[in-house]
XYZ file of C-alpha atoms in Angstrom:
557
model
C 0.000 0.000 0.000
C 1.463 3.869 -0.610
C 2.349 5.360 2.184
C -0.282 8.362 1.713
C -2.916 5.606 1.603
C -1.700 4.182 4.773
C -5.318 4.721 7.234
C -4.253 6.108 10.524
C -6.397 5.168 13.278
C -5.596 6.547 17.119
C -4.250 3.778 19.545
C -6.989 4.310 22.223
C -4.847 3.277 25.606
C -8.033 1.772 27.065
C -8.749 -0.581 24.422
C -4.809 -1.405 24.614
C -5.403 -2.323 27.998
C -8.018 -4.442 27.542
C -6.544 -5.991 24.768
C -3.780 -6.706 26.927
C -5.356 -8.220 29.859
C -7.300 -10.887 27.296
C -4.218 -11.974 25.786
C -2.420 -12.230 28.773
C -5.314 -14.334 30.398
C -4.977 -16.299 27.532
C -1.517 -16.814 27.448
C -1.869 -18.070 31.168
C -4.923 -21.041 30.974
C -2.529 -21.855 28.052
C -1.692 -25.583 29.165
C 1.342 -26.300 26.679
C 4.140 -24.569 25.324
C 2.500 -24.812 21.651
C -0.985 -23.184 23.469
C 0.939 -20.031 24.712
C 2.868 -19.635 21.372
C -0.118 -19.824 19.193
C -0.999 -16.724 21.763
C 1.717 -15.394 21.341
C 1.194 -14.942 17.648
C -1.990 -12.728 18.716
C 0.495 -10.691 20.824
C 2.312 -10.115 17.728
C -0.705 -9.070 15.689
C -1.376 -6.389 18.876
C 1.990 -5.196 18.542
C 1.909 -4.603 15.018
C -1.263 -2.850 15.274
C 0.268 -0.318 17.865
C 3.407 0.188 16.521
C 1.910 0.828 12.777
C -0.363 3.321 13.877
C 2.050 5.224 16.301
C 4.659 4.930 13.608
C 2.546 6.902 10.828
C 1.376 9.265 13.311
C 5.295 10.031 14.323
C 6.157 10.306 10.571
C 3.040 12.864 9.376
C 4.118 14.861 12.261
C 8.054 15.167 11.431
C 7.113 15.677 7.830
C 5.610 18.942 8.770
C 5.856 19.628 12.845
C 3.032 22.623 12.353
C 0.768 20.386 11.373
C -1.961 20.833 14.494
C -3.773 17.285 14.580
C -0.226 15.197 14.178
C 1.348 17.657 17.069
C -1.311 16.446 19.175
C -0.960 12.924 18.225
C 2.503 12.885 18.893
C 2.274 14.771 22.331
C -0.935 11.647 22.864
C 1.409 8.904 22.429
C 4.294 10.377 24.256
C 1.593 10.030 27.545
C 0.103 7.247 26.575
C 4.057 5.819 25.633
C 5.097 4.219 28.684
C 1.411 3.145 29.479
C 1.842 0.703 26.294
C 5.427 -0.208 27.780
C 4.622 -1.539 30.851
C 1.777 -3.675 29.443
C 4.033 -4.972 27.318
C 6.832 -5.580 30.101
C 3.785 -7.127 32.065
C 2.960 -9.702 29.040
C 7.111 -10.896 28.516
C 7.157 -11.543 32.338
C 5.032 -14.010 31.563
C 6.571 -15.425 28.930
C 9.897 -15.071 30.600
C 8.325 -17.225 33.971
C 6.174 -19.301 31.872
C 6.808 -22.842 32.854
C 6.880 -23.873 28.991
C 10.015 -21.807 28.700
C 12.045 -24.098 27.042
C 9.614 -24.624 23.920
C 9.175 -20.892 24.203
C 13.093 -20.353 23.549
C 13.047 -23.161 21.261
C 10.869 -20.663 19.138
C 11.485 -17.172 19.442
C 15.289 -17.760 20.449
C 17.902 -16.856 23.398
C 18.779 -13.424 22.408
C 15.058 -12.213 22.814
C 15.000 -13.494 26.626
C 18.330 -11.765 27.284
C 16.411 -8.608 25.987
C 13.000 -9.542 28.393
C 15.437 -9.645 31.243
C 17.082 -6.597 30.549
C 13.664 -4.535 29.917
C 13.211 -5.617 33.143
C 15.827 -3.988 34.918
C 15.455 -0.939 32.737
C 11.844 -0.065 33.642
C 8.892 -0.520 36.618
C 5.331 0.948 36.232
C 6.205 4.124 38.869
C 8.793 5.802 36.328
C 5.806 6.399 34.263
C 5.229 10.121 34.658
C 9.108 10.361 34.928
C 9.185 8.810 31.441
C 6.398 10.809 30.019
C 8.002 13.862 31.146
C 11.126 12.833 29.686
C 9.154 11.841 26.095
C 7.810 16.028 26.527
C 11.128 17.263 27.220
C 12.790 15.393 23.872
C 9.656 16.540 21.854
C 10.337 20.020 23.109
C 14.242 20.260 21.864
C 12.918 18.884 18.633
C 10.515 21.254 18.069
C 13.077 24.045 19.329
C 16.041 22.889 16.762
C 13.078 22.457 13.736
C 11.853 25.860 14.759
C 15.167 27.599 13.518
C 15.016 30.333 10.854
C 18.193 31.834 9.669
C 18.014 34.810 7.541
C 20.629 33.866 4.714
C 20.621 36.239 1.631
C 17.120 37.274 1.381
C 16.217 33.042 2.281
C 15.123 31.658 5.270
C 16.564 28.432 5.859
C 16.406 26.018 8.554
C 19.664 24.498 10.285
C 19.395 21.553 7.658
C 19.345 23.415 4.294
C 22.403 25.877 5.597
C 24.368 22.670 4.850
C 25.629 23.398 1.256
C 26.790 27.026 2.567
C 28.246 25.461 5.296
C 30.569 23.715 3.159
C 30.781 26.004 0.376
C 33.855 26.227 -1.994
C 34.359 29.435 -0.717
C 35.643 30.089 2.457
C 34.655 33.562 3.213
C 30.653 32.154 2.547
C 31.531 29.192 4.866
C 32.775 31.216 7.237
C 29.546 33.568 7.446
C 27.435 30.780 7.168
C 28.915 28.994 10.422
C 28.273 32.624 12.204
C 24.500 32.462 11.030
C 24.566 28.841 12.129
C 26.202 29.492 15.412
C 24.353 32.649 16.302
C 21.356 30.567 16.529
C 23.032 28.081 19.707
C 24.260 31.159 21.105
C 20.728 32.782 21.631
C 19.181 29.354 22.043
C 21.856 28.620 24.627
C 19.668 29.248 27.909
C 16.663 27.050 26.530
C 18.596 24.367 25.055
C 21.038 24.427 28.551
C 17.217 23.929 30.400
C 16.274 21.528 28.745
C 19.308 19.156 28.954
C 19.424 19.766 32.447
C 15.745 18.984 33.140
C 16.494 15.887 31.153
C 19.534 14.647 33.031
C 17.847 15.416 36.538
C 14.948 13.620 34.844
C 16.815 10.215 33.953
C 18.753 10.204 36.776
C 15.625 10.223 39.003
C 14.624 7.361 36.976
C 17.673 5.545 37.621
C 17.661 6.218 41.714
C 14.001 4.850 41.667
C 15.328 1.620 40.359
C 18.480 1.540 43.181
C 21.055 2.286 40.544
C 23.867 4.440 41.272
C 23.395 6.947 38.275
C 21.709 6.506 34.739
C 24.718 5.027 33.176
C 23.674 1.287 34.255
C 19.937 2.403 33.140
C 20.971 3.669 29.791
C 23.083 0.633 28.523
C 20.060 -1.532 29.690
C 18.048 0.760 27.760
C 20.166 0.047 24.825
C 19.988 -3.433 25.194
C 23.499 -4.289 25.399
C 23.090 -7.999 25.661
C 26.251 -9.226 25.373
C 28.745 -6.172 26.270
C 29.267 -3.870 28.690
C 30.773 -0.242 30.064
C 34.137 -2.114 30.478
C 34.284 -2.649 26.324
C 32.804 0.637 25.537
C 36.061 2.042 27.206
C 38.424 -0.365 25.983
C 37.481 0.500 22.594
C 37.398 4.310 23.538
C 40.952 3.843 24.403
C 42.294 2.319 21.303
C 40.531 4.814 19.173
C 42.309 7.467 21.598
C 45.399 5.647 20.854
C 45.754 4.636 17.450
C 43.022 5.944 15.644
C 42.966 9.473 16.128
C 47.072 9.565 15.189
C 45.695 8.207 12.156
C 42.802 10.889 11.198
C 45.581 13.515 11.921
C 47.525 11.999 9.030
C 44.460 12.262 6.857
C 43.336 15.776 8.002
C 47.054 16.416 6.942
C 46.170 15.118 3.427
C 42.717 17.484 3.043
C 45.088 20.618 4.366
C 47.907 20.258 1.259
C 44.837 19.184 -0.830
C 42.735 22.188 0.252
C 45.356 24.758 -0.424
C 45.495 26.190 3.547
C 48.100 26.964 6.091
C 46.429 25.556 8.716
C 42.579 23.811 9.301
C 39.909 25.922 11.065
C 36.486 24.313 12.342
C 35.206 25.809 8.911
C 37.011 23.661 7.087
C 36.354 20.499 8.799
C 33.306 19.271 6.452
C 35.357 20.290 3.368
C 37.427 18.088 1.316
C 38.544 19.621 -2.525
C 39.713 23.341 -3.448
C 36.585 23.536 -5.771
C 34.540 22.122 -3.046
C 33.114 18.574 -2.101
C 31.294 16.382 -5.145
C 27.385 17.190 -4.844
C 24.864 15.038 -6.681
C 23.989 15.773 -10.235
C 20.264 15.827 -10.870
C 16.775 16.431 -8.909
C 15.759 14.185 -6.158
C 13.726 12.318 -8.278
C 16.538 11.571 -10.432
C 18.823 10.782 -7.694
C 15.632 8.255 -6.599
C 15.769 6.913 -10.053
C 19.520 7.009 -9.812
C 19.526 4.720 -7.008
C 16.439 2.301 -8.526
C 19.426 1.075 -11.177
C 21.855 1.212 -8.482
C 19.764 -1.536 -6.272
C 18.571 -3.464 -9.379
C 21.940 -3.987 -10.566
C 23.492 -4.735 -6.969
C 21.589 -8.009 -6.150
C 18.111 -9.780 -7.107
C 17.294 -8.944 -3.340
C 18.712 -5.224 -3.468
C 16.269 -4.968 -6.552
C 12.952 -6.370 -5.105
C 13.439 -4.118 -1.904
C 13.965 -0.734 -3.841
C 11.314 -1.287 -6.497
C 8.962 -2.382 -3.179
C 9.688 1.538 -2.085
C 9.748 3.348 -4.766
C 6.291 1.339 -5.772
C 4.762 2.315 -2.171
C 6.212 6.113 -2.120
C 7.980 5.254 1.414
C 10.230 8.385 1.127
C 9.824 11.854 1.985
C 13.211 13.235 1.546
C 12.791 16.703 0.367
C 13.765 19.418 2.420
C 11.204 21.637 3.766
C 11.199 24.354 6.137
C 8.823 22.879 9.021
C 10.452 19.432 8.768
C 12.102 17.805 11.645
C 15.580 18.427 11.100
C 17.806 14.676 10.948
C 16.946 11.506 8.968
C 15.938 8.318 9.707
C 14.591 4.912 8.280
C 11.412 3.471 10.308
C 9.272 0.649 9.760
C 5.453 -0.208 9.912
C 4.926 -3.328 10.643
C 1.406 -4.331 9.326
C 2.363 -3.312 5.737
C 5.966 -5.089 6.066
C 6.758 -1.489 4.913
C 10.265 0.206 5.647
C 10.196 4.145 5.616
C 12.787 6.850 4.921
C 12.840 10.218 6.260
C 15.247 12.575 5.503
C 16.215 16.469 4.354
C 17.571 16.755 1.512
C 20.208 19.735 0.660
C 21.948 19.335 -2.205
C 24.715 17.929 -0.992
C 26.434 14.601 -0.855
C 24.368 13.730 1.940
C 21.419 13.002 -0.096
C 23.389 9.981 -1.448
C 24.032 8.693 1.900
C 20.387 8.968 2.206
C 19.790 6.365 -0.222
C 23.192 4.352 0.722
C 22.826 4.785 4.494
C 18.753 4.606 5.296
C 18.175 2.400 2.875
C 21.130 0.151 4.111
C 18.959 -0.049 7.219
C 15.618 -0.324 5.439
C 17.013 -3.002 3.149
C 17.600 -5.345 6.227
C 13.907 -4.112 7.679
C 12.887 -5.253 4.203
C 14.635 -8.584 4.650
C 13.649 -9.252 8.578
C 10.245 -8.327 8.394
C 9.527 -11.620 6.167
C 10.732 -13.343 9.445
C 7.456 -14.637 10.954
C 9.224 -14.770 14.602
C 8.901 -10.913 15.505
C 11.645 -11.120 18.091
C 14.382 -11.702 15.578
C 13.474 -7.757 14.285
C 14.342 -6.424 17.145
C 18.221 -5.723 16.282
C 20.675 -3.978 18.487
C 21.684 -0.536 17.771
C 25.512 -1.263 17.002
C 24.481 -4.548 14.640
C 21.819 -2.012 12.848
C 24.622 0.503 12.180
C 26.515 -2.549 10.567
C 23.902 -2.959 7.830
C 23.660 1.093 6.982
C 27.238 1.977 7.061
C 28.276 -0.860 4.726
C 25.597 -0.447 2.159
C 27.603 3.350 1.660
C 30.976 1.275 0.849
C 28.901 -1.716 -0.833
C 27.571 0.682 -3.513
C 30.777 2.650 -3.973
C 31.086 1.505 -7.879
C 27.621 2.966 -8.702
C 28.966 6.506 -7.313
C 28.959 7.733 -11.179
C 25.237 7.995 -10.809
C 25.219 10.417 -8.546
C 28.079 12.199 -8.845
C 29.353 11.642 -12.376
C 32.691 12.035 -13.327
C 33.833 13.013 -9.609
C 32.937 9.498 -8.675
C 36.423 9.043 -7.387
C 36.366 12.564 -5.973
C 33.076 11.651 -3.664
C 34.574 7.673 -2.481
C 37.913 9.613 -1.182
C 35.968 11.836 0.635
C 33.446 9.383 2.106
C 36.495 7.164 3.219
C 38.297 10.152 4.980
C 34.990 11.207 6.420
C 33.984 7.491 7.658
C 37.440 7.446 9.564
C 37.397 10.771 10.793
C 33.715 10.233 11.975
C 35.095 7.187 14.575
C 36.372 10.159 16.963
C 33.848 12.539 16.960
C 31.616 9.785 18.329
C 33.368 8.327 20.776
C 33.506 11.368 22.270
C 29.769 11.968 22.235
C 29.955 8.650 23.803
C 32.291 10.005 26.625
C 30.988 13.064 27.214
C 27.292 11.210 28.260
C 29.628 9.163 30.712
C 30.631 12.341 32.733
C 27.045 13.998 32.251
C 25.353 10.931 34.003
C 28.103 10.546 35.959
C 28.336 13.948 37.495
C 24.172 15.001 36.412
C 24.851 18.293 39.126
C 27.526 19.959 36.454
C 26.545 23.347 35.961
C 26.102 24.113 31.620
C 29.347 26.186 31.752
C 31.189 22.902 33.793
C 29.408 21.116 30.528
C 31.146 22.821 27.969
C 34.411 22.735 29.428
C 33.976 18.626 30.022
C 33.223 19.063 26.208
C 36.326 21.546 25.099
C 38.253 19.021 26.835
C 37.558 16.211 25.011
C 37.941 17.622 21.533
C 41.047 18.140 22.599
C 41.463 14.476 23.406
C 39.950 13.061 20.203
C 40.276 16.485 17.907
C 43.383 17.831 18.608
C 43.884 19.537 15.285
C 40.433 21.039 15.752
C 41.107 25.112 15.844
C 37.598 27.391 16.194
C 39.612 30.353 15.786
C 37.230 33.277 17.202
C 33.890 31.287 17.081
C 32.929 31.819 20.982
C 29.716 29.278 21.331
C 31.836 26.761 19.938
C 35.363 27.443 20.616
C 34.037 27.317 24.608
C 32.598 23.773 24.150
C 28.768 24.634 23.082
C 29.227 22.492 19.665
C 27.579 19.293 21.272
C 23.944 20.857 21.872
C 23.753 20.471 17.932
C 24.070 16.665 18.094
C 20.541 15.421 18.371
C 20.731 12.378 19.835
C 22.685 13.834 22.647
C 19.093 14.928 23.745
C 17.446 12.353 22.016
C 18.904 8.682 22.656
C 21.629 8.425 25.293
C 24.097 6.130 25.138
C 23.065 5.665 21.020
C 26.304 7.278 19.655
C 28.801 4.863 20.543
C 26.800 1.923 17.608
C 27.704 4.489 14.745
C 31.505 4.274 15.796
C 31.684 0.240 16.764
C 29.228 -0.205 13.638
C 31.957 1.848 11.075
C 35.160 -0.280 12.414
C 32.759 -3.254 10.823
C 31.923 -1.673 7.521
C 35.920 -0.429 7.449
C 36.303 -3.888 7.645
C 33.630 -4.793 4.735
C 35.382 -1.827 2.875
C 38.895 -3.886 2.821
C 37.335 -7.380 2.044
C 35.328 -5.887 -0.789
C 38.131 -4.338 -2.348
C 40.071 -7.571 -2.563
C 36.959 -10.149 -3.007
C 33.777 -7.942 -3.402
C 31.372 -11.281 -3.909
C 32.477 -12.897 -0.584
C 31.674 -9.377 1.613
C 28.575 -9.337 -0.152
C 27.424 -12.852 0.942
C 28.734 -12.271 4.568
C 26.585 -8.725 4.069
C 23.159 -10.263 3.337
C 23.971 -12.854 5.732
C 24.141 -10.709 8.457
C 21.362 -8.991 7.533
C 19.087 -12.260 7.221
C 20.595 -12.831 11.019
C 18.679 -10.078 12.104
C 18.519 -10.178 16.034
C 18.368 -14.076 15.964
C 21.995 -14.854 17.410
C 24.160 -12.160 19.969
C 26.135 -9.481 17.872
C 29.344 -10.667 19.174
C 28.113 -14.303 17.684
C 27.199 -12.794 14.638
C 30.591 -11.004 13.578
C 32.352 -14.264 14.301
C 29.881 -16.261 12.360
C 30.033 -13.823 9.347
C 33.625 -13.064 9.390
C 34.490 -10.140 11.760
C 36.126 -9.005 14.287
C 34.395 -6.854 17.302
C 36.006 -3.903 17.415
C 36.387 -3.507 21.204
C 38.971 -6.581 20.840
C 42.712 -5.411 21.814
C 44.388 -4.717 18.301
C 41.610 -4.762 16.298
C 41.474 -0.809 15.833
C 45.769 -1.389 15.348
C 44.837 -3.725 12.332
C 42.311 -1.394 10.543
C 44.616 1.489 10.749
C 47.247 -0.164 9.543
C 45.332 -1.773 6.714
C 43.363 1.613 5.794
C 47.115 3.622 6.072
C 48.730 0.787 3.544
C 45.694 1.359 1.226
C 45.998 5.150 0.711
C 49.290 4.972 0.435
């Protein structure tokens, strides 16, 4: 079905509720294993039904947040949000303590308990008004960051399309664009400060109602690390500290002699060629229709999944000025439908858009045929995996976007992967000292912040940019606000596709087979299980961060 024919229909939380409590009574006269799965199935078909409609209610509002009836939709389901949660925790403690267990794992898997028995510890029915406070408080810096309206040459333009002058050719333009950009965090700064420090008071609460020490333990159950921990975050923090970022120095070395400059200024960080970075050739429908030959020539499955979306119009992608600023790829479960958000600029990011989000969507694609629901539910880090590679996968199509600066755009995307792995890890660090010290004042922020680029950035120079150059540059990163703990999946997810990148370039066939196989995985086996089974190495190993750099550093020469 197209997306725009999609019926929406409001998840009424008492009918939930009672929908609920029947399957649940169900599920417990149940007198076999088979009995409670054959519930279970109905549990699925309740899911679906919630998620779909909650989905396409999210979506119509980020296409346009001034739309009235979808703002109140969305500020309905982020009250009625953790009401649906704890039914649901409610139902898999009884699948968790049903005495049929073993059949039950015998059908929906291992990995999907571990997950049950984490929920648990992340969540109890009294952090509900905690939690929907929380849900107001994200909504809130969303709407504040879409809400932006910079005055640029007779245009207004929203943060999102101030992108192509923020990487303009020409410095001088770059370098009043960034003021324009930063002028709006600087009078912003007192709201967006509030409202960071409303929502670290706010999760930390949640975390002391559950006997934990701070929200660090909370937020990695949150993420659902299954089969990792804080220890491996850091270890892998460490060697990126260590050996990676001597590495990006060497390649923002490169860019400088390539660029022409003395020295590298925070303006020049997202640029990459004297006559500026490779932008796509053509209107978004052509860069659509660019990437419908891309995924029919890439593999039989690539094609099926790309002709199902472009048949079913699930993309919005044009830019608009009351969109919610970002990107993302979601999924509706009752139409086995993935869907892409997304801004598009003009710039090379619009490629990523239908590299990156549809590298995830492709494996929602490929999942959703997977009639146990469980095996959907993939970690952040293994998702990452699956978007990240599809940009290196599709590398030799590049000409379709970008035309004769093919090679032009692949350089940059490989010095911009590896110089990305830093600038995440310390988002990643920088949430360890916020939860870890939640009474820092905004100004003890920054400078926790400053420090750290320092750390992972150290050829980073703002010159006289004062919101930034005093460590304000992180209240721009969404998920910051958003998703805690998130970050650290894009950086353990691009050591992987590195790793795809260097198999593919010396037997392309054999990382694409290890590719879909991953993807047809899903959530069914541990990630840790999975890179071993598929032929990689976790990146929080000792060495294994050594071994990419060295490989990456003998490949550019």
């Amino acid at each position: 079905m197209k997306f725009k024919d999609m019926p929406y229909k409001r998840v009424e939380k008492d009918e939930v509720e009672k929908a609920f409590t029947r399957i649940m009574e169900e599920f417990k006269a149940a007198s076999t294993g088979e009995e409670q799965f054959e519930v279970h199935k109905k549990f699925y078909k309740l899911k679906g039904d919630v998620e779909t409609n909650i989905t396409l209610a999210n979506i119509r509002h980020d296409v346009d947040t001034t739309d009235t009836y979808y703002d109140g939709e969305k500020n309905y389901y982020d009250e009625i949000g953790p009401v649906i949660n704890n039914l649901e925790i409610a139902y898999q403690k009884l699948l968790y303590e049903s005495p049929y267990r073993e059949y039950l794992v015998s059908k929906i898997g291992p990995v999907a308990f571990k997950s049950m028995e984490l929920n648990f510890k992340a969540f109890d029915e009294k952090l509900i008004p905690l939690m929907q406070e929380e849900n107001n408080l994200v909504t809130s810096y969303n709407k504040l960051i879409a809400s932006a309206k910079i005055d640029w040459e007779g245009e207004t333009l929203n943060l999102s399309l101030m992108t192509p002058h923020l990487t303009s050719p020409d410095r001088q333009v770059r370098i009043r664009a960034w003021d324009k950009f930063t002028a709006f965090f600087e009078e912003n700064a007192g709201e967006l400060d509030d409202i960071f420090d409303k929502l670290v008071k706010n999760r930390t609460a949640q975390a002391k109602e559950l006997g934990y020490e701070n929200y660090v333990e909370l937020g990695y159950y949150r993420m659902n690390r299954n089969c990792y921990g804080k220890e491996e975050v850091e270890n892998f923090r460490r060697q990126v500290k260590e050996v990676w970022v001597p590495f990006v120095e060497k390649l923002n070395e490169r860019r400088r002699q390539r660029l022409g400059l003395s020295k590298l200024s925070f303006y020049d960080e997202k640029v990459y060629f004297k006559d500026g970075n490779p932008a796509p050739i053509g209107t978004p429908d052509e860069i659509l229709q660019s990437g419908q030959k891309m995924y029919s020539e890439l593999s039989g499955e690539t094609k099926e999944f790309f002709d199902f979306m472009m048949e079913n119009q699930l993309f919005d992608v044009l830019g608009r000025k009351t969109k919610r600023a970002g990107g993302y790829m979601t999924y509706l479960p009752n139409y086995e439908s993935p869907f892409i958000f997304a801004n598009f600029n003009g710039t090379s990011g619009d490629v990523d858009v239908i590299t990156h989000e549809c590298g995830h969507a492709f494996q929602g694609f490929v999942s959703g045929k997977d009639p146990i629901r469980e095996h959907a539910d993939i970690t952040m880090e293994t998702a990452e995996i699956h978007s990240m590679s599809m940009e290196f996968f599709t590398e030799g199509w590049m000409d379709l976007f970008f035309g004769d600066r093919k090679e032009d755009y692949i350089e940059m995307h490989l010095e911009d992967s590896a110089a990305f792995i830093p600038y995440g890890c310390m988002v990643d660090e920088f949430q360890h000292i916020v939860y870890e010290n939640p009474d820092l004042t905004p100004d003890e922020r920054n400078a926790a912040w400053r420090r750290l680029e320092k750390e992972y950035k150290p050829y980073l120079d703002y010159e006289d940019n004062k919101r930034f150059g005093q460590g304000g540059y992180w209240q721009r990163q969404l998920h910051i606000y958003n998703y805690p703990f998130y970050y650290i999946d894009y950086c353990l997810a691009q050591t992987c596709a590195l790793q795809y990148k260097v198999w593919m370039d010396e037997d392309y066939q054999a990382a694409w087979n290890s590719y879909l196989k991953l993807c047809n995985l899903s959530a069914s086996d541990f990630y840790t299980n999975m890179l071993k089974e598929v032929g990689l190495k976790a990146p929080f190993e000792d060495g294994s961060i050594k071994e990419m750099a060295d490989k990456l550093e003998k490949k550019l020469g």
